[in-house]
Amino acid sequence: MSTPTASTNPAAAFYAGSRTAQALGATLRTLDALAPGWGTRAALRLFFTPLPLKFAMRRPVPPAWTTTTWPFEGVNLTAYRRRVGEPGRPVVLLVHGWAGGGLQMRHLGDALAEGGFDPVLLDFPAHGRSAGWRSTLPQFTRAIHAAHARLGPLHAVVAHSLGALAALHTAARGLAVQRLVLLAPSAPPALFLRWFAGSFGLSDTVPQRMRERIELREGIPLQHFEPDWLGDRVAQPTLVIHDEGDRVAPFAAGQRMAKALPDARLHPTQGLSHTRVLGDPGVAMAVLRHLVQAGPDTSR
């Protein structure tokens, strides 16, 4: 059996790059062969665990930012808010992707604060300084709704990778937000399930069984994260920024999402990969221009 590579299977960058992962794959294959139900549960347990673990992704909190927590589904969520001078600025929520953290978005948050906005960075459950060890994409969406309940109407959501799918879903479900920015949006979860299973050499039936269990557990069809479903329901002006050489979330995913949304513009980059796009000054300027076009009132 050939080993999947990031060029053929982007999930291999997470799951097939070490001897530990190879040993896990052997264990999952054996368990699935002996007891498919237990094999599916074990695969889901790993699938729901962000890797690397959140401790590896934690960053020091910069002096200009404050930290707050609030309860959410039995755990505490952590958010970071930039200290700004005057009150009443338009609030922008910035969210990370799978196995990331809110402070990955700090450079964008600083740029938005300089541009007259009130940026808030959120750690999803099991990420950054938020509690928990496992999470799901539907839980990401519920965390965004919880943040909105705390923060009030949002001028925009700026979201990276898997967080971009969560942000789109919340907008499709009526989140009060004026604009969206999607940074390197992830491929749909049904496709990623196939990549995940392929990384461990699991049978073709495993992704479907995992999908059925996720949908039963979360009460949301994974179809609701597909570009076509979202495109029929998301009307907000949307900027899609995606690097052409992204090896984690293929550029084609951003192209497909921009094409599906009725009011979206694709901003391709080169040489910024999946994460360097978050710290690039040119990207920050493009994000700021997109949000300013909505005419935020910074004089309140």
PDB file of C-alpha atoms in Angstrom:
ATOM      1  CA  MET A   1       0.000   0.000   0.000  1.00  0.00           C
ATOM      2  CA  SER A   2       1.455   3.350  -1.027  1.00  0.00           C
ATOM      3  CA  THR A   3       1.761   6.120   1.514  1.00  0.00           C
ATOM      4  CA  PRO A   4      -0.472   9.118   0.740  1.00  0.00           C
ATOM      5  CA  THR A   5       1.297  12.413   0.194  1.00  0.00           C
ATOM      6  CA  ALA A   6       0.138  15.984   0.656  1.00  0.00           C
ATOM      7  CA  SER A   7      -0.029  16.406  -3.124  1.00  0.00           C
ATOM      8  CA  THR A   8      -2.631  13.638  -3.467  1.00  0.00           C
ATOM      9  CA  ASN A   9      -4.198  13.823  -0.017  1.00  0.00           C
ATOM     10  CA  PRO A  10      -3.837  17.090   1.949  1.00  0.00           C
ATOM     11  CA  ALA A  11      -4.842  15.355   5.189  1.00  0.00           C
ATOM     12  CA  ALA A  12      -1.620  13.356   4.986  1.00  0.00           C
ATOM     13  CA  ALA A  13       0.223  16.439   6.244  1.00  0.00           C
ATOM     14  CA  PHE A  14      -1.635  15.980   9.554  1.00  0.00           C
ATOM     15  CA  TYR A  15      -2.091  12.253   9.857  1.00  0.00           C
ATOM     16  CA  ALA A  16       0.458  10.271   7.853  1.00  0.00           C
ATOM     17  CA  GLY A  17       3.758  11.958   8.552  1.00  0.00           C
ATOM     18  CA  SER A  18       5.137   9.981  11.487  1.00  0.00           C
ATOM     19  CA  ARG A  19       5.680   6.465  12.784  1.00  0.00           C
ATOM     20  CA  THR A  20       3.131   7.154  15.495  1.00  0.00           C
ATOM     21  CA  ALA A  21       0.543   7.940  12.832  1.00  0.00           C
ATOM     22  CA  GLN A  22       1.473   4.782  10.946  1.00  0.00           C
ATOM     23  CA  ALA A  23       1.035   2.730  14.116  1.00  0.00           C
ATOM     24  CA  LEU A  24      -2.334   4.370  14.727  1.00  0.00           C
ATOM     25  CA  GLY A  25      -3.330   3.496  11.179  1.00  0.00           C
ATOM     26  CA  ALA A  26      -2.445  -0.158  11.720  1.00  0.00           C
ATOM     27  CA  THR A  27      -4.455  -0.211  14.940  1.00  0.00           C
ATOM     28  CA  LEU A  28      -7.475   1.411  13.287  1.00  0.00           C
ATOM     29  CA  ARG A  29      -7.373  -1.007  10.352  1.00  0.00           C
ATOM     30  CA  THR A  30      -7.190  -4.019  12.650  1.00  0.00           C
ATOM     31  CA  LEU A  31      -9.984  -2.754  14.874  1.00  0.00           C
ATOM     32  CA  ASP A  32     -12.179  -1.943  11.888  1.00  0.00           C
ATOM     33  CA  ALA A  33     -11.638  -5.399  10.428  1.00  0.00           C
ATOM     34  CA  LEU A  34     -12.547  -7.133  13.697  1.00  0.00           C
ATOM     35  CA  ALA A  35     -15.364  -4.843  14.879  1.00  0.00           C
ATOM     36  CA  PRO A  36     -16.422  -2.137  12.397  1.00  0.00           C
ATOM     37  CA  GLY A  37     -18.540  -0.325  14.966  1.00  0.00           C
ATOM     38  CA  TRP A  38     -15.626   0.050  17.361  1.00  0.00           C
ATOM     39  CA  GLY A  39     -13.359   0.925  14.447  1.00  0.00           C
ATOM     40  CA  THR A  40     -15.671   3.761  13.459  1.00  0.00           C
ATOM     41  CA  ARG A  41     -15.794   5.071  17.026  1.00  0.00           C
ATOM     42  CA  ALA A  42     -12.008   4.980  17.318  1.00  0.00           C
ATOM     43  CA  ALA A  43     -11.575   6.769  13.988  1.00  0.00           C
ATOM     44  CA  LEU A  44     -14.024   9.478  15.064  1.00  0.00           C
ATOM     45  CA  ARG A  45     -12.255   9.921  18.395  1.00  0.00           C
ATOM     46  CA  LEU A  46      -9.030  10.638  16.538  1.00  0.00           C
ATOM     47  CA  PHE A  47     -10.801  12.740  13.909  1.00  0.00           C
ATOM     48  CA  PHE A  48     -12.309  14.972  16.619  1.00  0.00           C
ATOM     49  CA  THR A  49      -8.913  15.507  18.332  1.00  0.00           C
ATOM     50  CA  PRO A  50      -6.981  18.562  17.090  1.00  0.00           C
ATOM     51  CA  LEU A  51      -3.394  17.638  16.240  1.00  0.00           C
ATOM     52  CA  PRO A  52      -0.990  19.022  17.270  1.00  0.00           C
ATOM     53  CA  LEU A  53      -2.550  19.407  20.702  1.00  0.00           C
ATOM     54  CA  LYS A  54      -3.519  22.901  21.796  1.00  0.00           C
ATOM     55  CA  PHE A  55      -0.501  23.347  24.096  1.00  0.00           C
ATOM     56  CA  ALA A  56       1.760  23.304  21.037  1.00  0.00           C
ATOM     57  CA  MET A  57      -0.220  26.129  19.429  1.00  0.00           C
ATOM     58  CA  ARG A  58      -0.466  28.456  22.437  1.00  0.00           C
ATOM     59  CA  ARG A  59       1.162  31.842  22.070  1.00  0.00           C
ATOM     60  CA  PRO A  60       1.880  34.540  24.663  1.00  0.00           C
ATOM     61  CA  VAL A  61      -0.894  37.092  24.972  1.00  0.00           C
ATOM     62  CA  PRO A  62       0.437  40.437  23.641  1.00  0.00           C
ATOM     63  CA  PRO A  63       0.245  43.402  26.035  1.00  0.00           C
ATOM     64  CA  ALA A  64      -2.291  45.208  23.823  1.00  0.00           C
ATOM     65  CA  TRP A  65      -4.793  42.369  24.193  1.00  0.00           C
ATOM     66  CA  THR A  66      -7.011  41.283  27.090  1.00  0.00           C
ATOM     67  CA  THR A  67      -8.297  37.761  27.759  1.00  0.00           C
ATOM     68  CA  THR A  68     -11.803  36.770  28.757  1.00  0.00           C
ATOM     69  CA  THR A  69     -13.618  33.456  29.209  1.00  0.00           C
ATOM     70  CA  TRP A  70     -17.223  32.349  29.244  1.00  0.00           C
ATOM     71  CA  PRO A  71     -18.993  28.988  29.687  1.00  0.00           C
ATOM     72  CA  PHE A  72     -20.013  27.045  26.601  1.00  0.00           C
ATOM     73  CA  GLU A  73     -21.344  23.481  26.355  1.00  0.00           C
ATOM     74  CA  GLY A  74     -19.672  22.324  29.538  1.00  0.00           C
ATOM     75  CA  VAL A  75     -16.311  23.982  28.864  1.00  0.00           C
ATOM     76  CA  ASN A  76     -14.919  27.513  28.952  1.00  0.00           C
ATOM     77  CA  LEU A  77     -14.178  29.423  25.771  1.00  0.00           C
ATOM     78  CA  THR A  78     -11.349  31.960  25.661  1.00  0.00           C
ATOM     79  CA  ALA A  79     -11.405  35.141  23.618  1.00  0.00           C
ATOM     80  CA  TYR A  80      -8.912  37.972  23.164  1.00  0.00           C
ATOM     81  CA  ARG A  81      -9.941  41.589  22.680  1.00  0.00           C
ATOM     82  CA  ARG A  82      -7.684  44.379  21.542  1.00  0.00           C
ATOM     83  CA  ARG A  83      -7.559  47.440  23.774  1.00  0.00           C
ATOM     84  CA  VAL A  84      -8.937  50.306  21.698  1.00  0.00           C
ATOM     85  CA  GLY A  85      -9.394  53.905  22.734  1.00  0.00           C
ATOM     86  CA  GLU A  86     -12.962  54.890  21.976  1.00  0.00           C
ATOM     87  CA  PRO A  87     -16.005  52.649  22.575  1.00  0.00           C
ATOM     88  CA  GLY A  88     -18.570  51.764  19.937  1.00  0.00           C
ATOM     89  CA  ARG A  89     -16.271  50.603  17.178  1.00  0.00           C
ATOM     90  CA  PRO A  90     -17.679  48.002  14.746  1.00  0.00           C
ATOM     91  CA  VAL A  91     -16.910  44.539  16.135  1.00  0.00           C
ATOM     92  CA  VAL A  92     -15.056  42.020  13.981  1.00  0.00           C
ATOM     93  CA  LEU A  93     -14.808  38.406  15.124  1.00  0.00           C
ATOM     94  CA  LEU A  94     -11.704  36.527  13.955  1.00  0.00           C
ATOM     95  CA  VAL A  95     -11.671  32.721  14.134  1.00  0.00           C
ATOM     96  CA  HIS A  96      -8.998  30.139  13.391  1.00  0.00           C
ATOM     97  CA  GLY A  97      -9.022  26.737  11.719  1.00  0.00           C
ATOM     98  CA  TRP A  98      -8.534  23.164  12.872  1.00  0.00           C
ATOM     99  CA  ALA A  99      -5.615  22.714  15.298  1.00  0.00           C
ATOM    100  CA  GLY A 100      -4.981  26.459  15.265  1.00  0.00           C
ATOM    101  CA  GLY A 101      -5.655  29.183  17.810  1.00  0.00           C
ATOM    102  CA  GLY A 102      -7.153  32.626  18.055  1.00  0.00           C
ATOM    103  CA  LEU A 103      -3.798  34.358  18.477  1.00  0.00           C
ATOM    104  CA  GLN A 104      -2.825  33.162  14.993  1.00  0.00           C
ATOM    105  CA  MET A 105      -5.141  35.965  13.889  1.00  0.00           C
ATOM    106  CA  ARG A 106      -3.422  38.657  15.982  1.00  0.00           C
ATOM    107  CA  HIS A 107      -1.626  40.419  13.110  1.00  0.00           C
ATOM    108  CA  LEU A 108      -4.904  40.796  11.269  1.00  0.00           C
ATOM    109  CA  GLY A 109      -6.534  41.934  14.498  1.00  0.00           C
ATOM    110  CA  ASP A 110      -3.883  44.600  15.017  1.00  0.00           C
ATOM    111  CA  ALA A 111      -4.398  45.865  11.467  1.00  0.00           C
ATOM    112  CA  LEU A 112      -8.152  46.040  11.968  1.00  0.00           C
ATOM    113  CA  ALA A 113      -7.743  47.920  15.248  1.00  0.00           C
ATOM    114  CA  GLU A 114      -5.550  50.455  13.467  1.00  0.00           C
ATOM    115  CA  GLY A 115      -8.278  50.732  10.830  1.00  0.00           C
ATOM    116  CA  GLY A 116     -10.994  51.671  13.294  1.00  0.00           C
ATOM    117  CA  PHE A 117     -12.510  48.308  14.187  1.00  0.00           C
ATOM    118  CA  ASP A 118     -12.890  46.394  17.457  1.00  0.00           C
ATOM    119  CA  PRO A 119     -11.297  42.978  16.813  1.00  0.00           C
ATOM    120  CA  VAL A 120     -12.041  39.914  18.948  1.00  0.00           C
ATOM    121  CA  LEU A 121     -10.092  36.666  18.515  1.00  0.00           C
ATOM    122  CA  LEU A 122     -11.783  33.415  19.562  1.00  0.00           C
ATOM    123  CA  ASP A 123     -10.296  30.079  20.626  1.00  0.00           C
ATOM    124  CA  PHE A 124     -12.656  27.289  19.588  1.00  0.00           C
ATOM    125  CA  PRO A 125     -13.271  24.400  22.031  1.00  0.00           C
ATOM    126  CA  ALA A 126     -10.182  22.192  22.455  1.00  0.00           C
ATOM    127  CA  HIS A 127      -8.002  24.893  20.890  1.00  0.00           C
ATOM    128  CA  GLY A 128      -5.711  27.583  22.301  1.00  0.00           C
ATOM    129  CA  ARG A 129      -6.695  28.419  25.873  1.00  0.00           C
ATOM    130  CA  SER A 130     -10.256  27.121  25.588  1.00  0.00           C
ATOM    131  CA  ALA A 131     -11.092  23.979  27.538  1.00  0.00           C
ATOM    132  CA  GLY A 132     -11.707  20.524  26.137  1.00  0.00           C
ATOM    133  CA  TRP A 133      -9.706  18.060  24.048  1.00  0.00           C
ATOM    134  CA  ARG A 134     -12.059  17.284  21.187  1.00  0.00           C
ATOM    135  CA  SER A 135     -14.274  19.379  18.974  1.00  0.00           C
ATOM    136  CA  THR A 136     -16.294  19.256  15.757  1.00  0.00           C
ATOM    137  CA  LEU A 137     -17.121  21.596  12.898  1.00  0.00           C
ATOM    138  CA  PRO A 138     -20.775  21.926  14.000  1.00  0.00           C
ATOM    139  CA  GLN A 139     -19.491  22.851  17.462  1.00  0.00           C
ATOM    140  CA  PHE A 140     -17.384  25.564  15.813  1.00  0.00           C
ATOM    141  CA  THR A 141     -20.593  27.040  14.391  1.00  0.00           C
ATOM    142  CA  ARG A 142     -22.290  26.988  17.780  1.00  0.00           C
ATOM    143  CA  ALA A 143     -19.259  28.721  19.324  1.00  0.00           C
ATOM    144  CA  ILE A 144     -19.552  31.534  16.780  1.00  0.00           C
ATOM    145  CA  HIS A 145     -23.224  31.946  17.647  1.00  0.00           C
ATOM    146  CA  ALA A 146     -22.263  32.025  21.345  1.00  0.00           C
ATOM    147  CA  ALA A 147     -19.656  34.712  20.663  1.00  0.00           C
ATOM    148  CA  HIS A 148     -22.250  36.730  18.770  1.00  0.00           C
ATOM    149  CA  ALA A 149     -24.602  36.473  21.746  1.00  0.00           C
ATOM    150  CA  ARG A 150     -21.837  37.949  23.927  1.00  0.00           C
ATOM    151  CA  LEU A 151     -20.585  40.590  21.524  1.00  0.00           C
ATOM    152  CA  GLY A 152     -23.776  41.764  19.837  1.00  0.00           C
ATOM    153  CA  PRO A 153     -24.200  42.401  16.104  1.00  0.00           C
ATOM    154  CA  LEU A 154     -20.988  41.765  14.190  1.00  0.00           C
ATOM    155  CA  HIS A 155     -19.695  43.973  11.451  1.00  0.00           C
ATOM    156  CA  ALA A 156     -17.739  41.033  10.039  1.00  0.00           C
ATOM    157  CA  VAL A 157     -16.332  37.592  10.659  1.00  0.00           C
ATOM    158  CA  VAL A 158     -12.798  36.903   9.430  1.00  0.00           C
ATOM    159  CA  ALA A 159     -12.222  33.153   9.388  1.00  0.00           C
ATOM    160  CA  HIS A 160      -9.380  30.803   8.490  1.00  0.00           C
ATOM    161  CA  SER A 161      -9.498  27.278   7.040  1.00  0.00           C
ATOM    162  CA  LEU A 162     -12.136  25.085   8.741  1.00  0.00           C
ATOM    163  CA  GLY A 163     -13.286  28.160  10.651  1.00  0.00           C
ATOM    164  CA  ALA A 164     -14.278  29.646   7.285  1.00  0.00           C
ATOM    165  CA  LEU A 165     -16.802  26.841   6.745  1.00  0.00           C
ATOM    166  CA  ALA A 166     -18.148  27.415  10.247  1.00  0.00           C
ATOM    167  CA  ALA A 167     -18.499  31.148   9.606  1.00  0.00           C
ATOM    168  CA  LEU A 168     -20.330  30.539   6.332  1.00  0.00           C
ATOM    169  CA  HIS A 169     -22.718  28.131   8.020  1.00  0.00           C
ATOM    170  CA  THR A 170     -23.565  30.636  10.749  1.00  0.00           C
ATOM    171  CA  ALA A 171     -24.246  33.283   8.095  1.00  0.00           C
ATOM    172  CA  ALA A 172     -26.453  30.822   6.229  1.00  0.00           C
ATOM    173  CA  ARG A 173     -28.346  30.256   9.482  1.00  0.00           C
ATOM    174  CA  GLY A 174     -29.027  33.938  10.038  1.00  0.00           C
ATOM    175  CA  LEU A 175     -26.036  35.274  11.998  1.00  0.00           C
ATOM    176  CA  ALA A 176     -26.237  39.072  12.212  1.00  0.00           C
ATOM    177  CA  VAL A 177     -23.065  39.927  10.279  1.00  0.00           C
ATOM    178  CA  GLN A 178     -22.543  42.403   7.458  1.00  0.00           C
ATOM    179  CA  ARG A 179     -19.425  41.042   5.748  1.00  0.00           C
ATOM    180  CA  LEU A 180     -17.294  37.916   5.587  1.00  0.00           C
ATOM    181  CA  VAL A 181     -13.628  37.223   4.917  1.00  0.00           C
ATOM    182  CA  LEU A 182     -12.577  33.636   4.203  1.00  0.00           C
ATOM    183  CA  LEU A 183      -8.871  32.899   4.464  1.00  0.00           C
ATOM    184  CA  ALA A 184      -7.798  29.618   2.842  1.00  0.00           C
ATOM    185  CA  PRO A 185     -11.227  27.996   3.252  1.00  0.00           C
ATOM    186  CA  SER A 186     -11.123  24.269   3.848  1.00  0.00           C
ATOM    187  CA  ALA A 187     -12.495  21.631   1.545  1.00  0.00           C
ATOM    188  CA  PRO A 188     -15.959  20.350   2.566  1.00  0.00           C
ATOM    189  CA  PRO A 189     -15.966  17.911   5.500  1.00  0.00           C
ATOM    190  CA  ALA A 190     -17.259  14.972   3.442  1.00  0.00           C
ATOM    191  CA  LEU A 191     -14.175  15.205   1.241  1.00  0.00           C
ATOM    192  CA  PHE A 192     -11.881  15.638   4.236  1.00  0.00           C
ATOM    193  CA  LEU A 193     -13.362  12.491   5.782  1.00  0.00           C
ATOM    194  CA  ARG A 194     -12.230  10.576   2.711  1.00  0.00           C
ATOM    195  CA  TRP A 195      -8.774  12.133   2.959  1.00  0.00           C
ATOM    196  CA  PHE A 196      -8.610  11.247   6.660  1.00  0.00           C
ATOM    197  CA  ALA A 197      -9.506   7.615   6.009  1.00  0.00           C
ATOM    198  CA  GLY A 198      -7.053   7.450   3.116  1.00  0.00           C
ATOM    199  CA  SER A 199      -4.251   8.742   5.338  1.00  0.00           C
ATOM    200  CA  PHE A 200      -4.583   5.625   7.493  1.00  0.00           C
ATOM    201  CA  GLY A 201      -5.338   3.180   4.715  1.00  0.00           C
ATOM    202  CA  LEU A 202      -8.875   2.590   5.990  1.00  0.00           C
ATOM    203  CA  SER A 203     -11.531   1.014   3.804  1.00  0.00           C
ATOM    204  CA  ASP A 204     -13.810   3.116   1.618  1.00  0.00           C
ATOM    205  CA  THR A 205     -16.776   2.353   3.867  1.00  0.00           C
ATOM    206  CA  VAL A 206     -15.259   4.086   6.896  1.00  0.00           C
ATOM    207  CA  PRO A 207     -15.839   7.717   5.763  1.00  0.00           C
ATOM    208  CA  GLN A 208     -19.524   7.040   5.155  1.00  0.00           C
ATOM    209  CA  ARG A 209     -19.926   5.400   8.557  1.00  0.00           C
ATOM    210  CA  MET A 210     -18.115   8.313  10.183  1.00  0.00           C
ATOM    211  CA  ARG A 211     -20.335  10.773   8.332  1.00  0.00           C
ATOM    212  CA  GLU A 212     -23.506   9.018   9.485  1.00  0.00           C
ATOM    213  CA  ARG A 213     -22.379   9.081  13.113  1.00  0.00           C
ATOM    214  CA  ILE A 214     -21.381  12.759  12.930  1.00  0.00           C
ATOM    215  CA  GLU A 215     -24.719  13.740  11.459  1.00  0.00           C
ATOM    216  CA  LEU A 216     -26.606  11.697  14.051  1.00  0.00           C
ATOM    217  CA  ARG A 217     -24.572  13.167  16.905  1.00  0.00           C
ATOM    218  CA  GLU A 218     -24.598  16.804  15.755  1.00  0.00           C
ATOM    219  CA  GLY A 219     -27.991  16.958  14.050  1.00  0.00           C
ATOM    220  CA  ILE A 220     -26.602  18.760  10.991  1.00  0.00           C
ATOM    221  CA  PRO A 221     -26.213  17.159   7.552  1.00  0.00           C
ATOM    222  CA  LEU A 222     -22.652  17.619   6.325  1.00  0.00           C
ATOM    223  CA  GLN A 223     -24.196  18.702   3.029  1.00  0.00           C
ATOM    224  CA  HIS A 224     -24.875  22.006   4.800  1.00  0.00           C
ATOM    225  CA  PHE A 225     -21.155  22.783   4.606  1.00  0.00           C
ATOM    226  CA  GLU A 226     -20.957  22.241   0.849  1.00  0.00           C
ATOM    227  CA  PRO A 227     -20.380  25.317  -1.365  1.00  0.00           C
ATOM    228  CA  ASP A 228     -23.592  24.836  -3.344  1.00  0.00           C
ATOM    229  CA  TRP A 229     -25.775  24.645  -0.220  1.00  0.00           C
ATOM    230  CA  LEU A 230     -24.047  27.647   1.349  1.00  0.00           C
ATOM    231  CA  GLY A 231     -24.104  29.662  -1.872  1.00  0.00           C
ATOM    232  CA  ASP A 232     -27.888  29.571  -1.953  1.00  0.00           C
ATOM    233  CA  ARG A 233     -28.113  31.034   1.551  1.00  0.00           C
ATOM    234  CA  VAL A 234     -25.182  33.413   2.124  1.00  0.00           C
ATOM    235  CA  ALA A 235     -25.797  36.873   0.679  1.00  0.00           C
ATOM    236  CA  GLN A 236     -23.150  38.887   2.545  1.00  0.00           C
ATOM    237  CA  PRO A 237     -20.323  40.438   0.508  1.00  0.00           C
ATOM    238  CA  THR A 238     -17.457  37.982   0.889  1.00  0.00           C
ATOM    239  CA  LEU A 239     -13.728  38.203   0.242  1.00  0.00           C
ATOM    240  CA  VAL A 240     -12.003  34.853  -0.363  1.00  0.00           C
ATOM    241  CA  ILE A 241      -8.216  34.952   0.059  1.00  0.00           C
ATOM    242  CA  HIS A 242      -6.366  31.789  -0.884  1.00  0.00           C
ATOM    243  CA  ASP A 243      -2.776  30.984  -1.759  1.00  0.00           C
ATOM    244  CA  GLU A 244      -2.311  29.159  -5.037  1.00  0.00           C
ATOM    245  CA  GLY A 245       0.306  26.880  -3.454  1.00  0.00           C
ATOM    246  CA  ASP A 246      -1.696  25.963  -0.340  1.00  0.00           C
ATOM    247  CA  ARG A 247      -0.965  22.291   0.432  1.00  0.00           C
ATOM    248  CA  VAL A 248      -3.430  21.964   3.330  1.00  0.00           C
ATOM    249  CA  ALA A 249      -6.575  23.522   1.848  1.00  0.00           C
ATOM    250  CA  PRO A 250      -6.237  23.277  -1.947  1.00  0.00           C
ATOM    251  CA  PHE A 251      -6.652  26.483  -3.926  1.00  0.00           C
ATOM    252  CA  ALA A 252      -9.486  24.788  -5.810  1.00  0.00           C
ATOM    253  CA  ALA A 253     -11.545  24.836  -2.591  1.00  0.00           C
ATOM    254  CA  GLY A 254     -11.322  28.627  -2.478  1.00  0.00           C
ATOM    255  CA  GLN A 255     -12.135  28.898  -6.170  1.00  0.00           C
ATOM    256  CA  ARG A 256     -15.183  26.695  -5.777  1.00  0.00           C
ATOM    257  CA  MET A 257     -16.430  28.640  -2.759  1.00  0.00           C
ATOM    258  CA  ALA A 258     -15.966  32.019  -4.432  1.00  0.00           C
ATOM    259  CA  LYS A 259     -17.863  30.762  -7.483  1.00  0.00           C
ATOM    260  CA  ALA A 260     -20.739  29.394  -5.395  1.00  0.00           C
ATOM    261  CA  LEU A 261     -21.332  32.553  -3.340  1.00  0.00           C
ATOM    262  CA  PRO A 262     -23.439  35.218  -5.070  1.00  0.00           C
ATOM    263  CA  ASP A 263     -21.397  38.212  -3.866  1.00  0.00           C
ATOM    264  CA  ALA A 264     -17.829  36.946  -3.492  1.00  0.00           C
ATOM    265  CA  ARG A 265     -14.463  38.042  -4.810  1.00  0.00           C
ATOM    266  CA  LEU A 266     -11.416  35.763  -4.988  1.00  0.00           C
ATOM    267  CA  HIS A 267      -8.068  37.282  -4.023  1.00  0.00           C
ATOM    268  CA  PRO A 268      -5.314  34.786  -4.907  1.00  0.00           C
ATOM    269  CA  THR A 269      -1.851  35.000  -3.366  1.00  0.00           C
ATOM    270  CA  GLN A 270       1.444  33.289  -4.083  1.00  0.00           C
ATOM    271  CA  GLY A 271       4.116  31.984  -1.710  1.00  0.00           C
ATOM    272  CA  LEU A 272       2.107  32.447   1.490  1.00  0.00           C
ATOM    273  CA  SER A 273       1.063  28.809   2.074  1.00  0.00           C
ATOM    274  CA  HIS A 274      -1.803  27.931   4.393  1.00  0.00           C
ATOM    275  CA  THR A 275      -0.758  29.890   7.481  1.00  0.00           C
ATOM    276  CA  ARG A 276       1.637  32.616   6.363  1.00  0.00           C
ATOM    277  CA  VAL A 277      -1.342  34.255   4.725  1.00  0.00           C
ATOM    278  CA  LEU A 278      -2.442  35.244   8.256  1.00  0.00           C
ATOM    279  CA  GLY A 279       0.572  37.448   8.860  1.00  0.00           C
ATOM    280  CA  ASP A 280       1.056  39.034   5.459  1.00  0.00           C
ATOM    281  CA  PRO A 281       0.706  42.862   5.372  1.00  0.00           C
ATOM    282  CA  GLY A 282      -0.773  42.789   1.866  1.00  0.00           C
ATOM    283  CA  VAL A 283      -3.454  40.352   2.985  1.00  0.00           C
ATOM    284  CA  ALA A 284      -4.233  42.539   6.002  1.00  0.00           C
ATOM    285  CA  MET A 285      -4.663  45.530   3.707  1.00  0.00           C
ATOM    286  CA  ALA A 286      -7.010  43.592   1.425  1.00  0.00           C
ATOM    287  CA  VAL A 287      -9.083  42.502   4.420  1.00  0.00           C
ATOM    288  CA  LEU A 288      -9.265  46.049   5.744  1.00  0.00           C
ATOM    289  CA  ARG A 289     -10.332  47.433   2.363  1.00  0.00           C
ATOM    290  CA  HIS A 290     -13.094  44.852   2.119  1.00  0.00           C
ATOM    291  CA  LEU A 291     -14.440  45.694   5.575  1.00  0.00           C
ATOM    292  CA  VAL A 292     -14.198  49.450   5.121  1.00  0.00           C
ATOM    293  CA  GLN A 293     -16.287  49.208   1.947  1.00  0.00           C
ATOM    294  CA  ALA A 294     -19.261  48.494   4.166  1.00  0.00           C
ATOM    295  CA  GLY A 295     -18.908  51.967   5.648  1.00  0.00           C
ATOM    296  CA  PRO A 296     -18.283  51.371   9.387  1.00  0.00           C
ATOM    297  CA  ASP A 297     -19.231  54.328  11.552  1.00  0.00           C
ATOM    298  CA  THR A 298     -16.201  54.858  13.771  1.00  0.00           C
ATOM    299  CA  SER A 299     -17.425  58.171  15.151  1.00  0.00           C
ATOM    300  CA  ARG A 300     -19.854  56.646  17.684  1.00  0.00           C
TER     301      ARG A 300
END
